[in-house]
Each structure stands twice: as C-alpha cells, then as structure tokens.
mmCIF file of C-alpha atoms in Angstrom:
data_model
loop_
_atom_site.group_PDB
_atom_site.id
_atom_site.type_symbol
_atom_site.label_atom_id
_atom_site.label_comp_id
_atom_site.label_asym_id
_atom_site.label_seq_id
_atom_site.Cartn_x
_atom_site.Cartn_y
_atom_site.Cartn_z
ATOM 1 C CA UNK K 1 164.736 -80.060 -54.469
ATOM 2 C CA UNK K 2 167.770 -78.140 -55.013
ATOM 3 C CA UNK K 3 168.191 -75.677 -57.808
ATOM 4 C CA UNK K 4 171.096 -75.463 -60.384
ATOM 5 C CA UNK K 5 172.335 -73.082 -62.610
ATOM 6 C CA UNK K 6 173.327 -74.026 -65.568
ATOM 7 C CA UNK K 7 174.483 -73.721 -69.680
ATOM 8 C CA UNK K 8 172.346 -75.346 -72.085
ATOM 9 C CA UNK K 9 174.624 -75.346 -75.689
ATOM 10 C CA UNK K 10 172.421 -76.311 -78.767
ATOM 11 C CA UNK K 11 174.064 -78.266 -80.924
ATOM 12 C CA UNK K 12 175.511 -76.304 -83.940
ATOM 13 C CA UNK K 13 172.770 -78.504 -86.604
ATOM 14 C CA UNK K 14 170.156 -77.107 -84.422
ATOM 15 C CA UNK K 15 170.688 -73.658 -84.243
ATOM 16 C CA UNK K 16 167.708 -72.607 -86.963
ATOM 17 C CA UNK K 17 165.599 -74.888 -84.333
ATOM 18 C CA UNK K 18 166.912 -72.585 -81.961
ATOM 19 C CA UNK K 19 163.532 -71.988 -80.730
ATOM 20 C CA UNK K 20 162.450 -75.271 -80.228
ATOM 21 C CA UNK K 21 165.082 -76.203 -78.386
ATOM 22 C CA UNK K 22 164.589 -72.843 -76.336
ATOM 23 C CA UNK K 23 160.371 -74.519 -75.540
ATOM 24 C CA UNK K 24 161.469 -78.023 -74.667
ATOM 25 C CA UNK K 25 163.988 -76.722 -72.188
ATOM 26 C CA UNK K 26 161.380 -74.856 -70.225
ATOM 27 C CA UNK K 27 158.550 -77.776 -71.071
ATOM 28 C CA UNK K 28 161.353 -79.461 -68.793
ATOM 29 C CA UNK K 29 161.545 -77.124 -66.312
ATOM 30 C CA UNK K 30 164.110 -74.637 -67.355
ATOM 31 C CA UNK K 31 163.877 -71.571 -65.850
ATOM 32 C CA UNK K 32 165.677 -68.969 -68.554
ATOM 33 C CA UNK K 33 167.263 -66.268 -67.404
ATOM 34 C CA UNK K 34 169.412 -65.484 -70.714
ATOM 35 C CA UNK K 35 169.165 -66.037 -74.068
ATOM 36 C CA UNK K 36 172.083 -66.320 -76.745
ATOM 37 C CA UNK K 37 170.703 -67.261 -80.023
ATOM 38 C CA UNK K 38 173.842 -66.605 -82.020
ATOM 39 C CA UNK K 39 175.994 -68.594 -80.299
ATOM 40 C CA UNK K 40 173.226 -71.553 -79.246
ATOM 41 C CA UNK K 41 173.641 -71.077 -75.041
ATOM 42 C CA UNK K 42 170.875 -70.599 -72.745
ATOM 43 C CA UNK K 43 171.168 -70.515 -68.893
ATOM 44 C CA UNK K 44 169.241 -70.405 -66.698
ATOM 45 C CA UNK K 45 168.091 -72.705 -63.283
ATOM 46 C CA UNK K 46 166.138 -76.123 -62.664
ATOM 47 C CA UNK K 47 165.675 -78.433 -60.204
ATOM 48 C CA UNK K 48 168.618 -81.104 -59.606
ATOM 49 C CA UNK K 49 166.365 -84.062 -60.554
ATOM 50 C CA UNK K 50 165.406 -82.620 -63.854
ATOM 51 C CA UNK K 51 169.039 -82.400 -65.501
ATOM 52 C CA UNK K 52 168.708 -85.386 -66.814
ATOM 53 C CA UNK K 53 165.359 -84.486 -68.622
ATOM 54 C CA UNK K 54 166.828 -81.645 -69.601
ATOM 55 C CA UNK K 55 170.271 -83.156 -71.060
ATOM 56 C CA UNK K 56 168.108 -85.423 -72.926
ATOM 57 C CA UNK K 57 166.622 -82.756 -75.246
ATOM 58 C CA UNK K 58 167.096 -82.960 -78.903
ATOM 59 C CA UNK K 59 168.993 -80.532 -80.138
ATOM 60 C CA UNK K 60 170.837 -79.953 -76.819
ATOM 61 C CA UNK K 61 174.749 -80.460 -77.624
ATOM 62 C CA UNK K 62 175.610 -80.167 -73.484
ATOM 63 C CA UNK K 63 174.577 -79.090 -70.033
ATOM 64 C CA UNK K 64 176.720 -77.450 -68.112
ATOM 65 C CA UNK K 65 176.816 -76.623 -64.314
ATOM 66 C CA UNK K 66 177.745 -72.855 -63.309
ATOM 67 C CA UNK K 67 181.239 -72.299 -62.264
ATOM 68 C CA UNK K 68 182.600 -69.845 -59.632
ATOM 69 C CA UNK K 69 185.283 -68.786 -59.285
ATOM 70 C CA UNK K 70 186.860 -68.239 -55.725
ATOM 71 C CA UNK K 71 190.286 -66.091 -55.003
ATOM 72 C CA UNK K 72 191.881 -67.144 -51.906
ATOM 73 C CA UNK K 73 194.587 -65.513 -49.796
ATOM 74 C CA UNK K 74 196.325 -61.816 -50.274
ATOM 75 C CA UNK K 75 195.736 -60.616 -53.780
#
C-alpha cells in the first residue's frame, strides 16, 4: 500500500494528553517523523488504508495530507 504524509492536529482539550494521543497514532501505524507538543501537530507517514484508523483517534482534532507546492514557468 501506498504511503502518505501527513499532519495529525490534537485537539486543543487534549493537549495535556498530548502523549497519548502521540501512542495511539503509532499503535495505528503512524510513522513520526516530528513532534510539536506546543502547538498539538505531529507528522509523519502511514499507509493509505490506515487514515481512517488514524482520523478516528480520540483526541485527534484533524488529519491532514502534505501539500507541495509546485512553481511553474519563468520565475
């Protein structure tokens, strides 16, 4: 299966459970590459068919897909 990168954002209640939340998303399947407790974001990469297992996490607020950013033409 395909891997994604991706923003996990903890929900704002959560953030003393920031740890927790941090476990569950590897538990399912997270692969963490960075950490930003103070703000409640973790990225990192997981397999396509797990997003959904991941997005269901309590605590999780949103998952978001990486976005790149592509300049065309004569700068």
């Amino acid at each position: 299966m395909a891997q994604v990168r991706l923003t996990v954002v903890v929900r704002e209640t959560w953030l003393d459970r920031y740890p927790l939340v941090l476990a569950h998303c590897r538990e399912a399947g997270l692969v963490v590459e960075r950490e930003l407790v103070t703000v409640g974001v973790i990225s990192g990469t997981i397999d396509e068919d797990r997003l959904a297992d991941l997005a269901g996490i309590e605590g999780v607020s949103a998952v978001e897909p990486e976005r790149t950013n592509r300049v065309f033409g004569n700068l």
